[in-house]
Every structure is written in structure tokens, then in C-alpha cells.
Amino acid sequence: MLALPLGLIAAIVLTDVLTPNSRPMGPSLLIVAPALAASFASTFVTGVIAALAVAGMLVIGMHSHLLDTLQFEQQVIALLVVSVLVTLFRYLRERRARELAQVRMVSEATQRVVLRPLPRRIGPLSVASMYMAAQEHASIGGDLYAAVRTPTSTRVIIGDVKGKGLTAIGDAAFLLGAFREAAHRQATLPGLMAYLEHSVSWNLAEPTEAEAAGECFITAAVIDIPDGSPRVEMVSCGHPPPLLLHAGRATLLPAVRPAPPLGLGGLTRTDYHVDTFTLEPGDLLVLYTDGVIEARDARGGFYPLTERAAVWTDESPTALIHTMRTDLLAHVGGRLDDDAAVVALQRDHSQFHGQSH
């Protein structure tokens, strides 16, 4: 790439030097070299190319006896000004690139701390997850998920904080911390949800944010998957229903009596109803946030998750997540308008067979 501006300078200077009787091209063409270098080269290299262009113009001026003319002096000044400007713009572009790289590093570090990657195996379950933040240059937003082992089961939470930005990230981090602390201590799902409701309400109604009380909330669903039984329990607080992939079919599992989102439970007496369903060995359970099902294509159509997932029932959790990410981005044209999170779980095929002998 560097051969292009360097070759341009050499060609222009040689042409003007070897054809002294013609009108010099240098004053009008040498300005292209630093502008071209700024499109791909570093600030230092752009400055060197600019200096060579100025030197080339002076060589042309000396050979053509134009150094003392007003017009040539103006052309030299114009080249100097343009060279300084393109070098400065290149510097500013490099500085912004460094800042964006630092933002990505901080974002990725925050994601690793707040939204810890789920292991590929948790007890008898194979697990895969993905998170796609809508905010440009961010790796985390207001969606959340986590899994905690208890002595007899695996408890999984998925949620979506209302809003975006740092406030949403802070609320998501708080809920994840409360869930990880209490999931293995609370014996029942209703008890766990009551604890999370109390913690979230306390956090959202701090004195510094009292004016926002009642306006902030978190939709969430907590799933309890026992190790020794196919019977799974769920409590939903206004969250989209999970999707069960079984025997070539995709079935939504809506809550019979969903509770209000976390943070709004204090507005009414909350009865946390426990829904149950069966998760057989080989079945896939897909948890997701509304950023998935509300993703729109160019014509405004929502992403048909249930329809698409019906053809993915034979895939592993990892393969399903990869396929869904590709398909979802293709549906929206490459960029989401809202954060999206997905967790896929599959019970080990041999689990209950081994227990029966």
C-alpha cells in the first residue's frame, strides 16, 4: 500500500523534471499523496509521506525556476496546510480507535465479572449461552442469566432489566449477585423469588433513585431442574415463556399465573405460582429474553423463534446457539435494536438409564 503514494510522488517529480518545457504537474497532483496515505497508514507514516510530497514540490520548483514566483509559494503553502490537516485527522482517528479498543476491553472485563460465562456442563446438563448487546461497542447491557448448583438440582435464572446503559447494567449485576447468594440456600422457588423481589425492590428504591421507584423493574424466570427427576419447576415474573424442543416439535411453556416483574411486587400481594413441566433426556430447553422474539426484519416482522426452532430439535445446545445467532442476525440485517440473551439446556441422554440399574 505504501508503494502507491511513494510511487505517485516519484512519478510526478520525475515527469516534471524530465519534461522541463511543459507545465509542472506537481503543484496540483502532489497533494493527493498525503491524503491517500492517511486512508490506511499510521500518523507517523502519513507525516513522512506529506514531508516527501513537500520536498518533491520544492525539487520541481527549483528545477523549473519557480521558487520565487507568488503562485508557486501559494501552492507550497496549500500543500503544507493540507498535509498538516490530513496528518492531524489521522492522529485523531487513531486516538479514537484506541479509545474504542479500551472501551471494548472494559466492556469485556465487565461482562466476565457480571455475566459470567456458563460452563458447558452443569451437573447432568449440557449448557450453551449467548449474549448480544444492542448498544454499539458494548458487550453487556440489561439482559442477564446465571446458573447455580444446589445439592440436588440446577437453578437457572434469565432476566431483562427495563432500560439500557449503566443503570441497567448495575441493576442486572445486583440481581445476579442476589440470585447467586440465595439460590442454594432457599429451599423452595417461591421463597427464592420472594427474596429476590425484596432485594430488587430495596435496590431500586434507594434514596438517590426514589423518583424512579415504581418505574424500574426486571422481568425474570427461574427454573429448577432436579438431577434425579424429569419434573422441572418454574416461576415466571413477567418473562417470555421458555421453549421446549422435544421429538421434533417446539412448544412454548407459558406460566399459568405469572407474578409481576421483580421490583413491582410491592404494589400488590404476590403469590409465586410454581409451574411444572417435563424435561426428558435429550430434550432442549431454550430460555431467552424479549430482544430475541421482538427483533424485526426490514419489513417489521418479528423473529419467528418457535417456527425456526422446530427444525433445530436434533442439535446440541452449542450448535443450536450458533445457528440461532446466525439466523437472528440475518433476520434483522446484522444489528439488533435491543439486547438479546439465550440459554440452551439439554439433559444427559443416559442420566435416568444409569439410575434404573
PDB file of N, CA and C in Angstrom, residues 69-134:
ATOM      1  N   THR A  69       8.301  32.619  -7.533  1.00  0.00           N
ATOM      2  CA  THR A  69       7.007  33.110  -8.016  1.00  0.00           C
ATOM      3  C   THR A  69       5.958  33.031  -6.920  1.00  0.00           C
ATOM      4  N   LEU A  70       5.036  33.998  -6.920  1.00  0.00           N
ATOM      5  CA  LEU A  70       3.984  34.039  -5.906  1.00  0.00           C
ATOM      6  C   LEU A  70       3.055  32.831  -6.015  1.00  0.00           C
ATOM      7  N   GLN A  71       2.742  32.445  -7.233  1.00  0.00           N
ATOM      8  CA  GLN A  71       1.828  31.329  -7.429  1.00  0.00           C
ATOM      9  C   GLN A  71       2.400  30.034  -6.849  1.00  0.00           C
ATOM     10  N   PHE A  72       3.696  29.819  -7.069  1.00  0.00           N
ATOM     11  CA  PHE A  72       4.308  28.586  -6.561  1.00  0.00           C
ATOM     12  C   PHE A  72       4.357  28.605  -5.030  1.00  0.00           C
ATOM     13  N   GLU A  73       4.650  29.767  -4.459  1.00  0.00           N
ATOM     14  CA  GLU A  73       4.670  29.876  -2.997  1.00  0.00           C
ATOM     15  C   GLU A  73       3.293  29.563  -2.411  1.00  0.00           C
ATOM     16  N   GLN A  74       2.239  30.029  -3.071  1.00  0.00           N
ATOM     17  CA  GLN A  74       0.884  29.742  -2.599  1.00  0.00           C
ATOM     18  C   GLN A  74       0.580  28.242  -2.676  1.00  0.00           C
ATOM     19  N   GLN A  75       1.074  27.615  -3.743  1.00  0.00           N
ATOM     20  CA  GLN A  75       0.846  26.183  -3.900  1.00  0.00           C
ATOM     21  C   GLN A  75       1.594  25.381  -2.832  1.00  0.00           C
ATOM     22  N   VAL A  76       2.791  25.822  -2.491  1.00  0.00           N
ATOM     23  CA  VAL A  76       3.546  25.154  -1.423  1.00  0.00           C
ATOM     24  C   VAL A  76       2.824  25.295  -0.092  1.00  0.00           C
ATOM     25  N   ILE A  77       2.334  26.515   0.176  1.00  0.00           N
ATOM     26  CA  ILE A  77       1.606  26.751   1.425  1.00  0.00           C
ATOM     27  C   ILE A  77       0.342  25.880   1.479  1.00  0.00           C
ATOM     28  N   ALA A  78      -0.366  25.786   0.349  1.00  0.00           N
ATOM     29  CA  ALA A  78      -1.577  24.960   0.297  1.00  0.00           C
ATOM     30  C   ALA A  78      -1.247  23.501   0.580  1.00  0.00           C
ATOM     31  N   LEU A  79      -0.145  23.010   0.016  1.00  0.00           N
ATOM     32  CA  LEU A  79       0.255  21.629   0.257  1.00  0.00           C
ATOM     33  C   LEU A  79       0.622  21.408   1.719  1.00  0.00           C
ATOM     34  N   LEU A  80       1.325  22.376   2.301  1.00  0.00           N
ATOM     35  CA  LEU A  80       1.677  22.277   3.719  1.00  0.00           C
ATOM     36  C   LEU A  80       0.426  22.232   4.601  1.00  0.00           C
ATOM     37  N   VAL A  81      -0.550  23.095   4.314  1.00  0.00           N
ATOM     38  CA  VAL A  81      -1.781  23.141   5.121  1.00  0.00           C
ATOM     39  C   VAL A  81      -2.538  21.819   5.016  1.00  0.00           C
ATOM     40  N   VAL A  82      -2.696  21.338   3.775  1.00  0.00           N
ATOM     41  CA  VAL A  82      -3.416  20.070   3.583  1.00  0.00           C
ATOM     42  C   VAL A  82      -2.669  18.922   4.258  1.00  0.00           C
ATOM     43  N   SER A  83      -1.348  18.926   4.165  1.00  0.00           N
ATOM     44  CA  SER A  83      -0.559  17.864   4.781  1.00  0.00           C
ATOM     45  C   SER A  83      -0.727  17.860   6.295  1.00  0.00           C
ATOM     46  N   VAL A  84      -0.715  19.030   6.897  1.00  0.00           N
ATOM     47  CA  VAL A  84      -0.899  19.121   8.350  1.00  0.00           C
ATOM     48  C   VAL A  84      -2.296  18.649   8.735  1.00  0.00           C
ATOM     49  N   LEU A  85      -3.297  19.043   7.953  1.00  0.00           N
ATOM     50  CA  LEU A  85      -4.677  18.672   8.271  1.00  0.00           C
ATOM     51  C   LEU A  85      -4.897  17.166   8.178  1.00  0.00           C
ATOM     52  N   VAL A  86      -4.430  16.551   7.102  1.00  0.00           N
ATOM     53  CA  VAL A  86      -4.669  15.108   6.958  1.00  0.00           C
ATOM     54  C   VAL A  86      -3.883  14.326   8.010  1.00  0.00           C
ATOM     55  N   THR A  87      -2.686  14.811   8.363  1.00  0.00           N
ATOM     56  CA  THR A  87      -1.932  14.144   9.425  1.00  0.00           C
ATOM     57  C   THR A  87      -2.644  14.279  10.763  1.00  0.00           C
ATOM     58  N   LEU A  88      -3.207  15.473  11.027  1.00  0.00           N
ATOM     59  CA  LEU A  88      -3.955  15.684  12.262  1.00  0.00           C
ATOM     60  C   LEU A  88      -5.199  14.806  12.305  1.00  0.00           C
ATOM     61  N   PHE A  89      -5.942  14.731  11.217  1.00  0.00           N
ATOM     62  CA  PHE A  89      -7.138  13.887  11.167  1.00  0.00           C
ATOM     63  C   PHE A  89      -6.784  12.414  11.373  1.00  0.00           C
ATOM     64  N   ARG A  90      -5.652  12.017  10.806  1.00  0.00           N
ATOM     65  CA  ARG A  90      -5.217  10.634  11.006  1.00  0.00           C
ATOM     66  C   ARG A  90      -4.889  10.368  12.464  1.00  0.00           C
ATOM     67  N   TYR A  91      -4.263  11.333  13.128  1.00  0.00           N
ATOM     68  CA  TYR A  91      -3.958  11.202  14.550  1.00  0.00           C
ATOM     69  C   TYR A  91      -5.239  11.084  15.373  1.00  0.00           C
ATOM     70  N   LEU A  92      -6.223  11.947  15.065  1.00  0.00           N
ATOM     71  CA  LEU A  92      -7.488  11.902  15.806  1.00  0.00           C
ATOM     72  C   LEU A  92      -8.206  10.569  15.577  1.00  0.00           C
ATOM     73  N   ARG A  93      -8.118  10.050  14.372  1.00  0.00           N
ATOM     74  CA  ARG A  93      -8.741   8.763  14.078  1.00  0.00           C
ATOM     75  C   ARG A  93      -8.068   7.638  14.853  1.00  0.00           C
ATOM     76  N   GLU A  94      -6.747   7.673  14.940  1.00  0.00           N
ATOM     77  CA  GLU A  94      -6.031   6.656  15.702  1.00  0.00           C
ATOM     78  C   GLU A  94      -6.359   6.751  17.196  1.00  0.00           C
ATOM     79  N   ARG A  95      -6.474   7.977  17.685  1.00  0.00           N
ATOM     80  CA  ARG A  95      -6.796   8.141  19.107  1.00  0.00           C
ATOM     81  C   ARG A  95      -8.190   7.596  19.412  1.00  0.00           C
ATOM     82  N   ARG A  96      -9.141   7.860  18.516  1.00  0.00           N
ATOM     83  CA  ARG A  96     -10.494   7.327  18.715  1.00  0.00           C
ATOM     84  C   ARG A  96     -10.491   5.793  18.657  1.00  0.00           C
ATOM     85  N   ALA A  97      -9.693   5.241  17.757  1.00  0.00           N
ATOM     86  CA  ALA A  97      -9.601   3.774  17.668  1.00  0.00           C
ATOM     87  C   ALA A  97      -9.044   3.187  18.957  1.00  0.00           C
ATOM     88  N   ARG A  98      -8.047   3.872  19.550  1.00  0.00           N
ATOM     89  CA  ARG A  98      -7.503   3.393  20.829  1.00  0.00           C
ATOM     90  C   ARG A  98      -8.540   3.489  21.935  1.00  0.00           C
ATOM     91  N   GLU A  99      -9.308   4.588  21.945  1.00  0.00           N
ATOM     92  CA  GLU A  99     -10.346   4.746  22.961  1.00  0.00           C
ATOM     93  C   GLU A  99     -11.410   3.662  22.826  1.00  0.00           C
ATOM     94  N   LEU A 100     -11.816   3.366  21.591  1.00  0.00           N
ATOM     95  CA  LEU A 100     -12.816   2.322  21.374  1.00  0.00           C
ATOM     96  C   LEU A 100     -12.276   0.957  21.791  1.00  0.00           C
ATOM     97  N   ALA A 101     -10.983   0.729  21.537  1.00  0.00           N
ATOM     98  CA  ALA A 101     -10.389  -0.543  21.954  1.00  0.00           C
ATOM     99  C   ALA A 101     -10.395  -0.664  23.477  1.00  0.00           C
ATOM    100  N   GLN A 102     -10.125   0.446  24.172  1.00  0.00           N
ATOM    101  CA  GLN A 102     -10.166   0.431  25.629  1.00  0.00           C
ATOM    102  C   GLN A 102     -11.581   0.203  26.133  1.00  0.00           C
ATOM    103  N   VAL A 103     -12.572   0.831  25.467  1.00  0.00           N
ATOM    104  CA  VAL A 103     -13.971   0.637  25.854  1.00  0.00           C
ATOM    105  C   VAL A 103     -14.362  -0.831  25.707  1.00  0.00           C
ATOM    106  N   ARG A 104     -13.941  -1.445  24.607  1.00  0.00           N
ATOM    107  CA  ARG A 104     -14.251  -2.863  24.399  1.00  0.00           C
ATOM    108  C   ARG A 104     -13.597  -3.728  25.466  1.00  0.00           C
ATOM    109  N   MET A 105     -12.347  -3.398  25.837  1.00  0.00           N
ATOM    110  CA  MET A 105     -11.662  -4.179  26.866  1.00  0.00           C
ATOM    111  C   MET A 105     -12.385  -4.076  28.197  1.00  0.00           C
ATOM    112  N   VAL A 106     -12.792  -2.844  28.577  1.00  0.00           N
ATOM    113  CA  VAL A 106     -13.515  -2.655  29.832  1.00  0.00           C
ATOM    114  C   VAL A 106     -14.860  -3.370  29.786  1.00  0.00           C
ATOM    115  N   SER A 107     -15.539  -3.268  28.637  1.00  0.00           N
ATOM    116  CA  SER A 107     -16.835  -3.922  28.484  1.00  0.00           C
ATOM    117  C   SER A 107     -16.708  -5.429  28.608  1.00  0.00           C
ATOM    118  N   GLU A 108     -15.692  -5.994  27.965  1.00  0.00           N
ATOM    119  CA  GLU A 108     -15.496  -7.436  28.037  1.00  0.00           C
ATOM    120  C   GLU A 108     -15.128  -7.869  29.450  1.00  0.00           C
ATOM    121  N   ALA A 109     -14.306  -7.060  30.133  1.00  0.00           N
ATOM    122  CA  ALA A 109     -13.954  -7.388  31.515  1.00  0.00           C
ATOM    123  C   ALA A 109     -15.188  -7.316  32.413  1.00  0.00           C
ATOM    124  N   THR A 110     -16.032  -6.300  32.199  1.00  0.00           N
ATOM    125  CA  THR A 110     -17.273  -6.183  32.968  1.00  0.00           C
ATOM    126  C   THR A 110     -18.171  -7.379  32.716  1.00  0.00           C
ATOM    127  N   GLN A 111     -18.265  -7.802  31.471  1.00  0.00           N
ATOM    128  CA  GLN A 111     -19.105  -8.945  31.146  1.00  0.00           C
ATOM    129  C   GLN A 111     -18.613 -10.206  31.843  1.00  0.00           C
ATOM    130  N   ARG A 112     -17.295 -10.404  31.885  1.00  0.00           N
ATOM    131  CA  ARG A 112     -16.760 -11.593  32.539  1.00  0.00           C
ATOM    132  C   ARG A 112     -17.027 -11.584  34.031  1.00  0.00           C
ATOM    133  N   VAL A 113     -17.059 -10.389  34.643  1.00  0.00           N
ATOM    134  CA  VAL A 113     -17.300 -10.285  36.077  1.00  0.00           C
ATOM    135  C   VAL A 113     -18.794 -10.380  36.395  1.00  0.00           C
ATOM    136  N   VAL A 114     -19.601  -9.596  35.670  1.00  0.00           N
ATOM    137  CA  VAL A 114     -21.036  -9.531  35.957  1.00  0.00           C
ATOM    138  C   VAL A 114     -21.774 -10.721  35.354  1.00  0.00           C
ATOM    139  N   LEU A 115     -21.574 -10.945  34.077  1.00  0.00           N
ATOM    140  CA  LEU A 115     -22.287 -12.009  33.368  1.00  0.00           C
ATOM    141  C   LEU A 115     -21.286 -13.127  33.067  1.00  0.00           C
ATOM    142  N   ARG A 116     -21.026 -13.918  34.071  1.00  0.00           N
ATOM    143  CA  ARG A 116     -20.016 -14.954  33.942  1.00  0.00           C
ATOM    144  C   ARG A 116     -20.441 -15.966  32.877  1.00  0.00           C
ATOM    145  N   PRO A 117     -19.510 -16.387  32.034  1.00  0.00           N
ATOM    146  CA  PRO A 117     -19.860 -17.405  31.042  1.00  0.00           C
ATOM    147  C   PRO A 117     -20.313 -18.689  31.721  1.00  0.00           C
ATOM    148  N   LEU A 118     -21.384 -19.284  31.213  1.00  0.00           N
ATOM    149  CA  LEU A 118     -21.857 -20.536  31.773  1.00  0.00           C
ATOM    150  C   LEU A 118     -20.959 -21.678  31.311  1.00  0.00           C
ATOM    151  N   PRO A 119     -20.642 -22.614  32.208  1.00  0.00           N
ATOM    152  CA  PRO A 119     -19.836 -23.762  31.784  1.00  0.00           C
ATOM    153  C   PRO A 119     -20.623 -24.635  30.810  1.00  0.00           C
ATOM    154  N   ARG A 120     -19.925 -25.435  30.033  1.00  0.00           N
ATOM    155  CA  ARG A 120     -20.594 -26.280  29.049  1.00  0.00           C
ATOM    156  C   ARG A 120     -21.359 -27.423  29.692  1.00  0.00           C
ATOM    157  N   ARG A 121     -20.965 -27.785  30.903  1.00  0.00           N
ATOM    158  CA  ARG A 121     -21.716 -28.801  31.640  1.00  0.00           C
ATOM    159  C   ARG A 121     -21.965 -28.314  33.048  1.00  0.00           C
ATOM    160  N   ILE A 122     -23.215 -28.476  33.505  1.00  0.00           N
ATOM    161  CA  ILE A 122     -23.595 -28.161  34.879  1.00  0.00           C
ATOM    162  C   ILE A 122     -24.355 -29.372  35.396  1.00  0.00           C
ATOM    163  N   GLY A 123     -23.734 -30.148  36.257  1.00  0.00           N
ATOM    164  CA  GLY A 123     -24.383 -31.369  36.721  1.00  0.00           C
ATOM    165  C   GLY A 123     -24.665 -32.281  35.532  1.00  0.00           C
ATOM    166  N   PRO A 124     -25.916 -32.762  35.410  1.00  0.00           N
ATOM    167  CA  PRO A 124     -26.271 -33.646  34.288  1.00  0.00           C
ATOM    168  C   PRO A 124     -26.709 -32.890  33.039  1.00  0.00           C
ATOM    169  N   LEU A 125     -26.448 -31.597  32.963  1.00  0.00           N
ATOM    170  CA  LEU A 125     -26.934 -30.772  31.862  1.00  0.00           C
ATOM    171  C   LEU A 125     -25.796 -30.306  30.967  1.00  0.00           C
ATOM    172  N   SER A 126     -26.049 -30.330  29.655  1.00  0.00           N
ATOM    173  CA  SER A 126     -25.182 -29.643  28.697  1.00  0.00           C
ATOM    174  C   SER A 126     -25.753 -28.245  28.493  1.00  0.00           C
ATOM    175  N   VAL A 127     -24.887 -27.242  28.490  1.00  0.00           N
ATOM    176  CA  VAL A 127     -25.343 -25.851  28.509  1.00  0.00           C
ATOM    177  C   VAL A 127     -24.591 -25.041  27.462  1.00  0.00           C
ATOM    178  N   ALA A 128     -25.299 -24.097  26.846  1.00  0.00           N
ATOM    179  CA  ALA A 128     -24.677 -23.109  25.959  1.00  0.00           C
ATOM    180  C   ALA A 128     -25.455 -21.816  26.102  1.00  0.00           C
ATOM    181  N   SER A 129     -24.787 -20.702  25.881  1.00  0.00           N
ATOM    182  CA  SER A 129     -25.443 -19.404  26.048  1.00  0.00           C
ATOM    183  C   SER A 129     -24.857 -18.398  25.083  1.00  0.00           C
ATOM    184  N   MET A 130     -25.592 -17.322  24.854  1.00  0.00           N
ATOM    185  CA  MET A 130     -25.074 -16.210  24.057  1.00  0.00           C
ATOM    186  C   MET A 130     -25.678 -14.916  24.569  1.00  0.00           C
ATOM    187  N   TYR A 131     -24.923 -13.858  24.394  1.00  0.00           N
ATOM    188  CA  TYR A 131     -25.394 -12.514  24.738  1.00  0.00           C
ATOM    189  C   TYR A 131     -25.004 -11.570  23.614  1.00  0.00           C
ATOM    190  N   MET A 132     -25.976 -10.831  23.101  1.00  0.00           N
ATOM    191  CA  MET A 132     -25.715  -9.835  22.067  1.00  0.00           C
ATOM    192  C   MET A 132     -26.271  -8.500  22.541  1.00  0.00           C
ATOM    193  N   ALA A 133     -25.374  -7.539  22.791  1.00  0.00           N
ATOM    194  CA  ALA A 133     -25.789  -6.222  23.248  1.00  0.00           C
ATOM    195  C   ALA A 133     -26.136  -5.338  22.056  1.00  0.00           C
ATOM    196  N   ALA A 134     -27.238  -4.590  22.194  1.00  0.00           N
ATOM    197  CA  ALA A 134     -27.660  -3.706  21.106  1.00  0.00           C
ATOM    198  C   ALA A 134     -26.806  -2.451  21.041  1.00  0.00           C
TER     199      ALA A 134
END
